[in-house]
Amino acid sequence: MPNISPGYAHARPGDVLLYETKGLTGWALRTRLASNVTHTETYLGDGRSAASRDGIGVDTYPFRHDGLLVILRPVVPFRIDLADAWHQTVIGQKYDWLGLLSFAWAGKVASQGKMF
């Protein structure tokens, strides 16, 4: 995937948005992953992205610049219609704090029916 300059004007549907998050969750992930990237979202278009945000859960959210490190663009055709159809089926899933902590500290499997 090529890197695209961060910013709303550059994002296209299907782009992967990579973020650095702050706080305890961000610190734990940076420590575990040895990377500044601690959160990802998928850009849906029209200033919206699909994500499971800290403590809130899965939904469609407004595009955010805060903490955006880079935008990755798939080099193969991306079926945003199929991705969005799947996204619609998981909206409302709770944030999986236990799964995130398990991953960050021990690399264990996440909870069923929740996302981080």
Short mmCIF file of N, CA and C in Angstrom, two decimals, residues 2-94:
data_model
loop_
_atom_site.label_atom_id
_atom_site.label_comp_id
_atom_site.label_asym_id
_atom_site.label_seq_id
_atom_site.Cartn_x
_atom_site.Cartn_y
_atom_site.Cartn_z
N PRO A 2 0.61 2.19 -0.88
CA PRO A 2 1.39 3.43 -0.84
C PRO A 2 0.93 4.33 0.29
N ASN A 3 1.87 5.12 0.81
CA ASN A 3 1.55 6.12 1.83
C ASN A 3 0.98 7.36 1.15
N ILE A 4 -0.05 7.94 1.72
CA ILE A 4 -0.67 9.16 1.24
C ILE A 4 -0.53 10.20 2.35
N SER A 5 -0.34 11.46 1.99
CA SER A 5 -0.24 12.51 3.00
C SER A 5 -1.49 12.51 3.87
N PRO A 6 -1.33 12.59 5.21
CA PRO A 6 -2.50 12.64 6.07
C PRO A 6 -3.35 13.86 5.79
N GLY A 7 -4.65 13.68 5.83
CA GLY A 7 -5.58 14.79 5.66
C GLY A 7 -6.84 14.36 4.95
N TYR A 8 -7.92 14.97 5.35
CA TYR A 8 -9.24 14.64 4.82
C TYR A 8 -9.27 14.75 3.30
N ALA A 9 -8.66 15.79 2.73
CA ALA A 9 -8.73 16.03 1.29
C ALA A 9 -8.07 14.91 0.50
N HIS A 10 -7.15 14.19 1.11
CA HIS A 10 -6.42 13.15 0.41
C HIS A 10 -7.07 11.77 0.54
N ALA A 11 -7.98 11.60 1.48
CA ALA A 11 -8.56 10.28 1.76
C ALA A 11 -9.60 9.90 0.70
N ARG A 12 -9.58 8.60 0.34
CA ARG A 12 -10.55 8.02 -0.59
C ARG A 12 -11.21 6.83 0.09
N PRO A 13 -12.45 6.51 -0.28
CA PRO A 13 -13.10 5.33 0.29
C PRO A 13 -12.22 4.09 0.16
N GLY A 14 -12.05 3.37 1.29
CA GLY A 14 -11.21 2.18 1.33
C GLY A 14 -9.83 2.42 1.89
N ASP A 15 -9.43 3.68 2.02
CA ASP A 15 -8.12 3.97 2.59
C ASP A 15 -8.08 3.54 4.05
N VAL A 16 -6.91 3.09 4.49
CA VAL A 16 -6.68 2.70 5.88
C VAL A 16 -6.02 3.87 6.58
N LEU A 17 -6.66 4.33 7.66
CA LEU A 17 -6.17 5.46 8.43
C LEU A 17 -5.43 4.92 9.65
N LEU A 18 -4.17 5.29 9.80
CA LEU A 18 -3.36 4.82 10.93
C LEU A 18 -3.15 5.97 11.91
N TYR A 19 -3.45 5.70 13.18
CA TYR A 19 -3.40 6.73 14.22
C TYR A 19 -2.44 6.34 15.35
N GLU A 20 -1.95 7.36 16.03
CA GLU A 20 -1.26 7.20 17.31
C GLU A 20 -2.19 7.75 18.37
N THR A 21 -2.51 6.94 19.36
CA THR A 21 -3.39 7.37 20.44
C THR A 21 -2.57 7.61 21.71
N LYS A 22 -3.09 8.46 22.55
CA LYS A 22 -2.42 8.81 23.81
C LYS A 22 -3.06 8.03 24.96
N GLY A 23 -2.60 8.27 26.15
CA GLY A 23 -3.16 7.65 27.34
C GLY A 23 -2.63 6.26 27.58
N LEU A 24 -3.22 5.59 28.58
CA LEU A 24 -2.77 4.26 29.00
C LEU A 24 -2.93 3.23 27.89
N THR A 25 -4.06 3.26 27.18
CA THR A 25 -4.28 2.30 26.10
C THR A 25 -3.22 2.47 25.02
N GLY A 26 -2.99 3.70 24.60
CA GLY A 26 -1.97 3.97 23.58
C GLY A 26 -0.60 3.53 24.03
N TRP A 27 -0.25 3.82 25.29
CA TRP A 27 1.05 3.42 25.82
C TRP A 27 1.20 1.90 25.79
N ALA A 28 0.16 1.17 26.25
CA ALA A 28 0.23 -0.29 26.28
C ALA A 28 0.42 -0.86 24.88
N LEU A 29 -0.29 -0.32 23.92
CA LEU A 29 -0.15 -0.82 22.55
C LEU A 29 1.20 -0.45 21.96
N ARG A 30 1.68 0.76 22.18
CA ARG A 30 3.00 1.14 21.67
C ARG A 30 4.07 0.23 22.26
N THR A 31 3.93 -0.10 23.55
CA THR A 31 4.90 -0.98 24.21
C THR A 31 4.86 -2.38 23.60
N ARG A 32 3.66 -2.92 23.42
CA ARG A 32 3.49 -4.28 22.89
C ARG A 32 3.90 -4.39 21.43
N LEU A 33 3.54 -3.37 20.64
CA LEU A 33 3.75 -3.44 19.19
C LEU A 33 5.08 -2.84 18.75
N ALA A 34 5.74 -2.11 19.62
CA ALA A 34 6.97 -1.39 19.27
C ALA A 34 6.73 -0.51 18.04
N SER A 35 5.60 0.19 18.05
CA SER A 35 5.20 1.04 16.94
C SER A 35 4.38 2.21 17.48
N ASN A 36 4.41 3.33 16.78
CA ASN A 36 3.57 4.46 17.15
C ASN A 36 2.12 4.24 16.72
N VAL A 37 1.89 3.33 15.77
CA VAL A 37 0.54 3.06 15.30
C VAL A 37 -0.20 2.24 16.35
N THR A 38 -1.30 2.83 16.89
CA THR A 38 -2.05 2.15 17.94
C THR A 38 -3.53 2.04 17.62
N HIS A 39 -3.95 2.55 16.45
CA HIS A 39 -5.38 2.51 16.10
C HIS A 39 -5.51 2.60 14.59
N THR A 40 -6.47 1.88 14.04
CA THR A 40 -6.75 1.97 12.60
C THR A 40 -8.24 2.21 12.38
N GLU A 41 -8.54 2.85 11.28
CA GLU A 41 -9.91 3.04 10.83
C GLU A 41 -9.92 2.88 9.32
N THR A 42 -11.09 2.65 8.76
CA THR A 42 -11.25 2.58 7.31
C THR A 42 -12.09 3.77 6.86
N TYR A 43 -11.57 4.52 5.91
CA TYR A 43 -12.29 5.68 5.41
C TYR A 43 -13.42 5.21 4.50
N LEU A 44 -14.64 5.70 4.77
CA LEU A 44 -15.82 5.31 3.99
C LEU A 44 -16.21 6.35 2.94
N GLY A 45 -15.68 7.54 3.04
CA GLY A 45 -16.05 8.63 2.15
C GLY A 45 -16.94 9.63 2.87
N ASP A 46 -17.12 10.79 2.26
CA ASP A 46 -17.99 11.84 2.81
C ASP A 46 -17.66 12.21 4.25
N GLY A 47 -16.37 12.19 4.59
CA GLY A 47 -15.95 12.58 5.94
C GLY A 47 -16.29 11.58 7.02
N ARG A 48 -16.50 10.29 6.65
CA ARG A 48 -16.87 9.25 7.62
C ARG A 48 -15.86 8.12 7.59
N SER A 49 -15.67 7.49 8.77
CA SER A 49 -14.81 6.31 8.83
C SER A 49 -15.47 5.24 9.69
N ALA A 50 -15.08 4.00 9.43
CA ALA A 50 -15.57 2.84 10.18
C ALA A 50 -14.51 2.48 11.21
N ALA A 51 -14.94 2.30 12.47
CA ALA A 51 -13.96 2.01 13.52
C ALA A 51 -14.64 1.48 14.77
N SER A 52 -13.80 0.93 15.66
CA SER A 52 -14.19 0.66 17.03
C SER A 52 -13.33 1.58 17.88
N ARG A 53 -13.91 2.67 18.33
CA ARG A 53 -13.14 3.66 19.09
C ARG A 53 -13.18 3.35 20.57
N ASP A 54 -12.08 3.76 21.24
CA ASP A 54 -11.88 3.51 22.67
C ASP A 54 -13.14 3.75 23.50
N GLY A 55 -13.59 2.71 24.13
CA GLY A 55 -14.66 2.83 25.08
C GLY A 55 -16.05 3.01 24.49
N ILE A 56 -16.14 3.24 23.19
CA ILE A 56 -17.43 3.52 22.57
C ILE A 56 -17.94 2.27 21.84
N GLY A 57 -17.11 1.70 21.01
CA GLY A 57 -17.49 0.53 20.25
C GLY A 57 -17.56 0.81 18.75
N VAL A 58 -18.11 -0.13 18.01
CA VAL A 58 -18.13 -0.09 16.55
C VAL A 58 -19.25 0.83 16.06
N ASP A 59 -18.88 1.73 15.15
CA ASP A 59 -19.88 2.62 14.55
C ASP A 59 -19.23 3.33 13.36
N THR A 60 -19.99 4.20 12.74
CA THR A 60 -19.49 5.10 11.71
C THR A 60 -19.25 6.43 12.40
N TYR A 61 -18.03 6.95 12.28
CA TYR A 61 -17.62 8.16 12.99
C TYR A 61 -17.16 9.23 12.01
N PRO A 62 -17.19 10.50 12.43
CA PRO A 62 -16.61 11.55 11.60
C PRO A 62 -15.10 11.35 11.46
N PHE A 63 -14.57 11.66 10.30
CA PHE A 63 -13.12 11.62 10.07
C PHE A 63 -12.46 12.51 11.11
N ARG A 64 -11.33 12.05 11.64
CA ARG A 64 -10.61 12.89 12.62
C ARG A 64 -9.15 13.01 12.22
N HIS A 65 -8.62 14.21 12.42
CA HIS A 65 -7.21 14.47 12.12
C HIS A 65 -6.32 14.18 13.31
N ASP A 66 -6.86 14.33 14.53
CA ASP A 66 -6.08 14.20 15.76
C ASP A 66 -5.40 12.83 15.82
N GLY A 67 -4.09 12.83 15.84
CA GLY A 67 -3.32 11.60 15.96
C GLY A 67 -3.10 10.85 14.65
N LEU A 68 -3.63 11.35 13.54
CA LEU A 68 -3.47 10.66 12.26
C LEU A 68 -2.01 10.71 11.83
N LEU A 69 -1.42 9.52 11.65
CA LEU A 69 -0.02 9.43 11.24
C LEU A 69 0.13 9.31 9.73
N VAL A 70 -0.69 8.43 9.14
CA VAL A 70 -0.54 8.16 7.70
C VAL A 70 -1.83 7.55 7.16
N ILE A 71 -2.03 7.72 5.88
CA ILE A 71 -3.14 7.09 5.17
C ILE A 71 -2.52 6.08 4.20
N LEU A 72 -2.99 4.85 4.27
CA LEU A 72 -2.53 3.81 3.34
C LEU A 72 -3.64 3.54 2.32
N ARG A 73 -3.26 3.42 1.08
CA ARG A 73 -4.23 3.19 0.01
C ARG A 73 -3.97 1.81 -0.59
N PRO A 74 -5.00 0.94 -0.62
CA PRO A 74 -4.83 -0.37 -1.25
C PRO A 74 -4.43 -0.22 -2.72
N VAL A 75 -3.54 -1.09 -3.18
CA VAL A 75 -3.12 -1.04 -4.58
C VAL A 75 -3.94 -2.00 -5.44
N VAL A 76 -4.73 -2.84 -4.80
CA VAL A 76 -5.64 -3.73 -5.53
C VAL A 76 -7.05 -3.17 -5.41
N PRO A 77 -7.95 -3.52 -6.31
CA PRO A 77 -9.31 -3.01 -6.21
C PRO A 77 -9.93 -3.34 -4.85
N PHE A 78 -10.53 -2.34 -4.24
CA PHE A 78 -11.14 -2.48 -2.91
C PHE A 78 -12.63 -2.33 -3.05
N ARG A 79 -13.38 -3.31 -2.57
CA ARG A 79 -14.84 -3.29 -2.65
C ARG A 79 -15.41 -2.60 -1.42
N ILE A 80 -15.47 -1.27 -1.48
CA ILE A 80 -16.00 -0.50 -0.36
C ILE A 80 -17.44 -0.88 -0.07
N ASP A 81 -18.19 -1.28 -1.10
CA ASP A 81 -19.58 -1.68 -0.89
C ASP A 81 -19.67 -2.92 -0.01
N LEU A 82 -18.79 -3.89 -0.23
CA LEU A 82 -18.77 -5.11 0.60
C LEU A 82 -18.26 -4.81 2.01
N ALA A 83 -17.23 -3.96 2.09
CA ALA A 83 -16.69 -3.59 3.40
C ALA A 83 -17.75 -2.86 4.22
N ASP A 84 -18.46 -1.94 3.60
CA ASP A 84 -19.48 -1.19 4.32
C ASP A 84 -20.66 -2.09 4.70
N ALA A 85 -21.00 -3.05 3.84
CA ALA A 85 -22.09 -3.99 4.18
C ALA A 85 -21.71 -4.79 5.43
N TRP A 86 -20.47 -5.25 5.51
CA TRP A 86 -20.02 -5.98 6.72
C TRP A 86 -20.02 -5.03 7.92
N HIS A 87 -19.52 -3.83 7.73
CA HIS A 87 -19.47 -2.84 8.81
C HIS A 87 -20.87 -2.63 9.40
N GLN A 88 -21.87 -2.56 8.56
CA GLN A 88 -23.25 -2.36 9.03
C GLN A 88 -23.70 -3.50 9.95
N THR A 89 -23.17 -4.71 9.74
CA THR A 89 -23.59 -5.86 10.57
C THR A 89 -22.94 -5.86 11.95
N VAL A 90 -21.87 -5.07 12.15
CA VAL A 90 -21.18 -5.08 13.45
C VAL A 90 -21.34 -3.77 14.22
N ILE A 91 -22.03 -2.80 13.63
CA ILE A 91 -22.27 -1.55 14.35
C ILE A 91 -23.01 -1.86 15.65
N GLY A 92 -22.55 -1.26 16.72
CA GLY A 92 -23.16 -1.47 18.03
C GLY A 92 -22.39 -2.46 18.90
N GLN A 93 -21.43 -3.21 18.29
CA GLN A 93 -20.62 -4.09 19.15
C GLN A 93 -19.86 -3.23 20.15
N LYS A 94 -19.77 -3.72 21.36
CA LYS A 94 -19.09 -3.00 22.44
C LYS A 94 -17.58 -3.02 22.24
#
